PDB file of C-alpha atoms in Angstrom:
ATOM      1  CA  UNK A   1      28.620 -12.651  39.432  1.00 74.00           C
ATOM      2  CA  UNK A   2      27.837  -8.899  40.186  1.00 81.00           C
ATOM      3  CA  UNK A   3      29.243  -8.336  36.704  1.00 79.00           C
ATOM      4  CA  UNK A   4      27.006 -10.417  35.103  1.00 75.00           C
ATOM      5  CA  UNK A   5      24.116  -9.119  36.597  1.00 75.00           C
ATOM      6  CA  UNK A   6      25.237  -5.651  36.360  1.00 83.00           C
ATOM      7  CA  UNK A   7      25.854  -6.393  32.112  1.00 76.00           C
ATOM      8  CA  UNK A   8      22.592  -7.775  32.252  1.00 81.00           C
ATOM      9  CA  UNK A   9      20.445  -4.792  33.382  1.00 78.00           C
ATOM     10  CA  UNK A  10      22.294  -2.488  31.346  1.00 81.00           C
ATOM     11  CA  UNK A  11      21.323  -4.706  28.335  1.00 77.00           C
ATOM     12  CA  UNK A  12      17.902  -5.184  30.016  1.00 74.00           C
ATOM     13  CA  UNK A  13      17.423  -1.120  30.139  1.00 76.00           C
ATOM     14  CA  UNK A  14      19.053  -0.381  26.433  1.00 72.00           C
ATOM     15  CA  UNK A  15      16.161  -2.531  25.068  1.00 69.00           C
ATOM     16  CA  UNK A  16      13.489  -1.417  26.860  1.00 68.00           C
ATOM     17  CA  UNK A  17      14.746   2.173  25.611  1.00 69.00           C
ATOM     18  CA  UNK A  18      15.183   0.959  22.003  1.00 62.00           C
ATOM     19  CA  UNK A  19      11.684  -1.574  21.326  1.00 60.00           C
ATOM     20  CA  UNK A  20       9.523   1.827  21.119  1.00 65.00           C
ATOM     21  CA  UNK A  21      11.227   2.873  18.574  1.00 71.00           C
ATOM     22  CA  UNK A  22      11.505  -0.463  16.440  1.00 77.00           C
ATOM     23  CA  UNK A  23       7.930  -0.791  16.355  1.00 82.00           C
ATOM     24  CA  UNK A  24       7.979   2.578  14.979  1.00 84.00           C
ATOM     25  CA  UNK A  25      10.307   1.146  12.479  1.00 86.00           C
ATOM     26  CA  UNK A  26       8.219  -2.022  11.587  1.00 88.00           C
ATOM     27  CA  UNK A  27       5.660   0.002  11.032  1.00 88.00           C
ATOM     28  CA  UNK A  28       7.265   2.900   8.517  1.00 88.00           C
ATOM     29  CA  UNK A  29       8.751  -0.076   6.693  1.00 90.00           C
ATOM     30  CA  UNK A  30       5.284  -1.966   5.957  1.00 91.00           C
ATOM     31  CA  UNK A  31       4.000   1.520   4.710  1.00 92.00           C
ATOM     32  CA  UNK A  32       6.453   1.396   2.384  1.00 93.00           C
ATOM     33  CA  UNK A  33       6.374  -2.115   1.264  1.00 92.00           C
ATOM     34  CA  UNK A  34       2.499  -1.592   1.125  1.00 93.00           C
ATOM     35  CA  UNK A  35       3.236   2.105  -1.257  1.00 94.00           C
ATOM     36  CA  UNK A  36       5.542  -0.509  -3.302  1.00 94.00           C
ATOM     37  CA  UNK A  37       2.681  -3.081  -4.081  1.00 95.00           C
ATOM     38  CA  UNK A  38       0.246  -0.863  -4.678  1.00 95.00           C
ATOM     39  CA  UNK A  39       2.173   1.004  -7.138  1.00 96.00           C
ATOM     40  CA  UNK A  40       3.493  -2.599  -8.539  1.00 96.00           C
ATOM     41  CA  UNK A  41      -0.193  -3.389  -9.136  1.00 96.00           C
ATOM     42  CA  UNK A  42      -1.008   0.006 -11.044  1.00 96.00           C
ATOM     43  CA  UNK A  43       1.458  -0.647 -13.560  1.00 96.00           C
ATOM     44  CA  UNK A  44       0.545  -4.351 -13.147  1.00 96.00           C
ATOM     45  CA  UNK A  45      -3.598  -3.271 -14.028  1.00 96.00           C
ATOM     46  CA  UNK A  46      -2.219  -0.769 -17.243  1.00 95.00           C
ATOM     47  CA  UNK A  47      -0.290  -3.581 -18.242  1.00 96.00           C
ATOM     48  CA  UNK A  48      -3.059  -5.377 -18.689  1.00 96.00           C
ATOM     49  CA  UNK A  49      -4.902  -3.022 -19.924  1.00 95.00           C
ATOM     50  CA  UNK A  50      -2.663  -2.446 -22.967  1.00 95.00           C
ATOM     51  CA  UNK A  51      -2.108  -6.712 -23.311  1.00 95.00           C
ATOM     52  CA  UNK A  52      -5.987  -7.362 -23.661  1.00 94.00           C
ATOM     53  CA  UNK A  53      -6.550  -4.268 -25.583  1.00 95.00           C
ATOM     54  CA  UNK A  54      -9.598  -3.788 -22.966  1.00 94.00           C
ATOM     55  CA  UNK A  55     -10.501  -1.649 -19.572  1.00 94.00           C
ATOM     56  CA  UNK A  56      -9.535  -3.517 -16.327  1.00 95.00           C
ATOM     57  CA  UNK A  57      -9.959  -2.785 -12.965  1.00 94.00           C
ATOM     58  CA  UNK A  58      -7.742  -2.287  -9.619  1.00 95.00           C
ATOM     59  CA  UNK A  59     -10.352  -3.056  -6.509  1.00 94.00           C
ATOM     60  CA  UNK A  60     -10.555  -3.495  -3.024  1.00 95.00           C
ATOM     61  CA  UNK A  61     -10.604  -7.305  -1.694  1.00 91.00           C
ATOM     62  CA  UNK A  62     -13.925  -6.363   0.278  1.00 85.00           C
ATOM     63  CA  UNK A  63     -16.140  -3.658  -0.889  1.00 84.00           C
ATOM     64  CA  UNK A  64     -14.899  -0.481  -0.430  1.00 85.00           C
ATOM     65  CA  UNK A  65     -11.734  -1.098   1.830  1.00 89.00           C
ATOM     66  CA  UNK A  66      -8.151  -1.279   0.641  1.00 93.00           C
ATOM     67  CA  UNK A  67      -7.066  -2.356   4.171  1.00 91.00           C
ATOM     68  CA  UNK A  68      -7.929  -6.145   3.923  1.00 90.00           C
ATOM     69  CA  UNK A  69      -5.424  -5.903   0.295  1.00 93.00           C
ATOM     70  CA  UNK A  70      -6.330  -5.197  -3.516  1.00 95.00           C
ATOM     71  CA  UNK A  71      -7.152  -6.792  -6.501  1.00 96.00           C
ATOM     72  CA  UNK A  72      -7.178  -7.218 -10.143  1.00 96.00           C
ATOM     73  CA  UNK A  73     -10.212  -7.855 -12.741  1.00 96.00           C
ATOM     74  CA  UNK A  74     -11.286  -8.268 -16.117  1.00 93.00           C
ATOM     75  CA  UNK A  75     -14.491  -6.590 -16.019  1.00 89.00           C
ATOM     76  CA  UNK A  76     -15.967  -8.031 -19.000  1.00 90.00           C
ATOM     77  CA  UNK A  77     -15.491 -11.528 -17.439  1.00 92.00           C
ATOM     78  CA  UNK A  78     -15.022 -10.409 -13.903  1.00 90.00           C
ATOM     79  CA  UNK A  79     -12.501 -12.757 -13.653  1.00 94.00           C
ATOM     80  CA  UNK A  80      -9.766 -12.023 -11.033  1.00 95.00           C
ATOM     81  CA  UNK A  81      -6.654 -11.504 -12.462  1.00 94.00           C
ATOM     82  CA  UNK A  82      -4.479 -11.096  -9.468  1.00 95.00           C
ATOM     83  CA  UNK A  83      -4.822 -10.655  -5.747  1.00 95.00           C
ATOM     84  CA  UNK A  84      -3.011  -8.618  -2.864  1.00 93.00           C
ATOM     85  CA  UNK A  85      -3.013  -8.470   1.024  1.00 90.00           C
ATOM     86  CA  UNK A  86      -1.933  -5.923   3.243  1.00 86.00           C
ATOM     87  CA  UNK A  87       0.241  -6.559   6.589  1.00 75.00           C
ATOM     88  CA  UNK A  88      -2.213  -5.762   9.289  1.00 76.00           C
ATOM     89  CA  UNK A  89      -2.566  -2.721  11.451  1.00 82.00           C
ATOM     90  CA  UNK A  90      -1.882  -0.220   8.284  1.00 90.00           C
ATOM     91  CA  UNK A  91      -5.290   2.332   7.341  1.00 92.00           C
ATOM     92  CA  UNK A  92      -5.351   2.684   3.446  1.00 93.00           C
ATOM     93  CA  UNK A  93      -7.953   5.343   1.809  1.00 92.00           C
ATOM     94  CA  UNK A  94      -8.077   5.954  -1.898  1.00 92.00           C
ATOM     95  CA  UNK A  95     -10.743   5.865  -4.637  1.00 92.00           C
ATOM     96  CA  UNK A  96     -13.190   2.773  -5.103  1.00 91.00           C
ATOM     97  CA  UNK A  97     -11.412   1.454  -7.565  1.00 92.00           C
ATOM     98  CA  UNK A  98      -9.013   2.693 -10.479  1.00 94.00           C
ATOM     99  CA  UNK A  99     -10.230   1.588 -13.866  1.00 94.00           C
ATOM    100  CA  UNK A 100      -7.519   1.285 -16.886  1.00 94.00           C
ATOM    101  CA  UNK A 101      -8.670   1.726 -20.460  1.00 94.00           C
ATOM    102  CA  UNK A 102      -6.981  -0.258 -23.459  1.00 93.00           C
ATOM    103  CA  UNK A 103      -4.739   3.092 -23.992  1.00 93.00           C
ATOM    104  CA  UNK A 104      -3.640   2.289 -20.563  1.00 92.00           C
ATOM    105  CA  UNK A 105      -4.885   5.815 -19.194  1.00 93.00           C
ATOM    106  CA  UNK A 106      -7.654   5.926 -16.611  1.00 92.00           C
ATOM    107  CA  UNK A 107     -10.475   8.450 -16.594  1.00 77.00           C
ATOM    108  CA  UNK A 108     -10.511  11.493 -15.212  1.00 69.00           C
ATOM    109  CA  UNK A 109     -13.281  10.057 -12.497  1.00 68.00           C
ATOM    110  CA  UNK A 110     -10.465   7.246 -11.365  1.00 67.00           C
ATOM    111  CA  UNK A 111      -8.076   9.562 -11.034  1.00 75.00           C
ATOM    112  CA  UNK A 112      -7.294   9.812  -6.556  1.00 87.00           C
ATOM    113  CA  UNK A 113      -5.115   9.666  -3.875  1.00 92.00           C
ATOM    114  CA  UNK A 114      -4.382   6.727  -1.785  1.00 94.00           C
ATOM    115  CA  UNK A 115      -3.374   7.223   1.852  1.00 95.00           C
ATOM    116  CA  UNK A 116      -1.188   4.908   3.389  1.00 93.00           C
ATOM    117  CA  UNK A 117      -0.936   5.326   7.517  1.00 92.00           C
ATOM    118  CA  UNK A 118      -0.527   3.176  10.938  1.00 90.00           C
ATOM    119  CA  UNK A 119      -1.337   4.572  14.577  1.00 86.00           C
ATOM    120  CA  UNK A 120       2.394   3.309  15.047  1.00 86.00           C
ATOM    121  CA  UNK A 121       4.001   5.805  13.579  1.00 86.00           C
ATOM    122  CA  UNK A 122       3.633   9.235  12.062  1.00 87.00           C
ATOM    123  CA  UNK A 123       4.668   8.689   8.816  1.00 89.00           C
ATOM    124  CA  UNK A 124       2.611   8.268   5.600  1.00 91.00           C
ATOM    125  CA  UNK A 125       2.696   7.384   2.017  1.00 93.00           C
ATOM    126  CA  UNK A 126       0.448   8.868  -0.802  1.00 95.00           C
ATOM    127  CA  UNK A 127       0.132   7.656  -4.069  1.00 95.00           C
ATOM    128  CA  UNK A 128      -1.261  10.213  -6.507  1.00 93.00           C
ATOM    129  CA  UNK A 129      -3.068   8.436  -9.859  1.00 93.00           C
ATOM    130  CA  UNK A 130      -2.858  10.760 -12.541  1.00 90.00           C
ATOM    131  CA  UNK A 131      -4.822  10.721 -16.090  1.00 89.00           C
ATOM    132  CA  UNK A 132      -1.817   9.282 -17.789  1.00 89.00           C
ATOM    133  CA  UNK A 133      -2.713   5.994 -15.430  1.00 89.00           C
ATOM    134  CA  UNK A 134       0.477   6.374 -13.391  1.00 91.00           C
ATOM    135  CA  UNK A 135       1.365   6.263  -9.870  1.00 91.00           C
ATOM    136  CA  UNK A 136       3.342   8.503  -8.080  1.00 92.00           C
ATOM    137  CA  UNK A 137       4.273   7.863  -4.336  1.00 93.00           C
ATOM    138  CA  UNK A 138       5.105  10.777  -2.659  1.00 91.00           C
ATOM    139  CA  UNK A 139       6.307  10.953   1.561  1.00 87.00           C
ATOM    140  CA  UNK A 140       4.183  14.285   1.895  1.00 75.00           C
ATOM    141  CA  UNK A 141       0.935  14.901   2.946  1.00 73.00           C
ATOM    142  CA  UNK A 142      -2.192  13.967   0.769  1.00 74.00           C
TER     143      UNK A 142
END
């Protein structure tokens, strides 16, 4: 019986030690995941730029915040092509939106950073938008 117990606060300790640092974890890992989308749905928004042989549009959900998710329009229509949501807790900065042209480049005026952060963990994600529409997620500062 004094075994047991014994085993049992030593595993009792080890995780107390260890669940800091997992939530540290959970929250690198939905930076990354959130990087990933976003950089899914620039190439998703140039691909569609270059299919309709028009400019369309990469926007946040809700006015001018990317933390509530992104999405995808047709702005001659301003039908929504495709939507995205973000896991919570995560800050996300970046231009207002990122408009593609029918070449599939974006203007120099969409060109921007987007900052990817939580208060859970010191690591970040950037994603730089260059002229040439593309997306390039870098582990640096922004």
């Amino acid at each position: 019986m004094i075994e047991l117990l014994t085993v049992i606060s030593i595993v009792a300790i080890l995780s107390a030690l260890a669940a800091p640092s997992f939530v540290s974890l959970i929250a690198s890992q939905r930076i990354k995941t959130a990087a990933s989308s976003i950089q899914a749905f620039l190439n998703l928004t140039r691909a569609e730029a270059l299919k309709r042989n028009a400019s369309v549009t990469m926007s946040p959900n809700s006015g001018t915040s990317w933390n509530t998710g992104w999405k995808v329009t047709d702005p001659a229509s301003g039908v929504v092509l495709y939507t995205a949501t973000t896991a919570s807790a995560l800050t996300i900065t970046g231009p207002d939106s990122v408009v593609y042209q029918r070449s599939g480049r974006v203007g120099a005026a969409a060109t921007g950073t987007f900052k990817l952060a939580s208060t859970k963990t010191p690591d970040i994600r950037c994603i730089e938008v260059n002229p040439s529409g593309v997306g390039v997620v870098t582990s640096s500062g922004c």
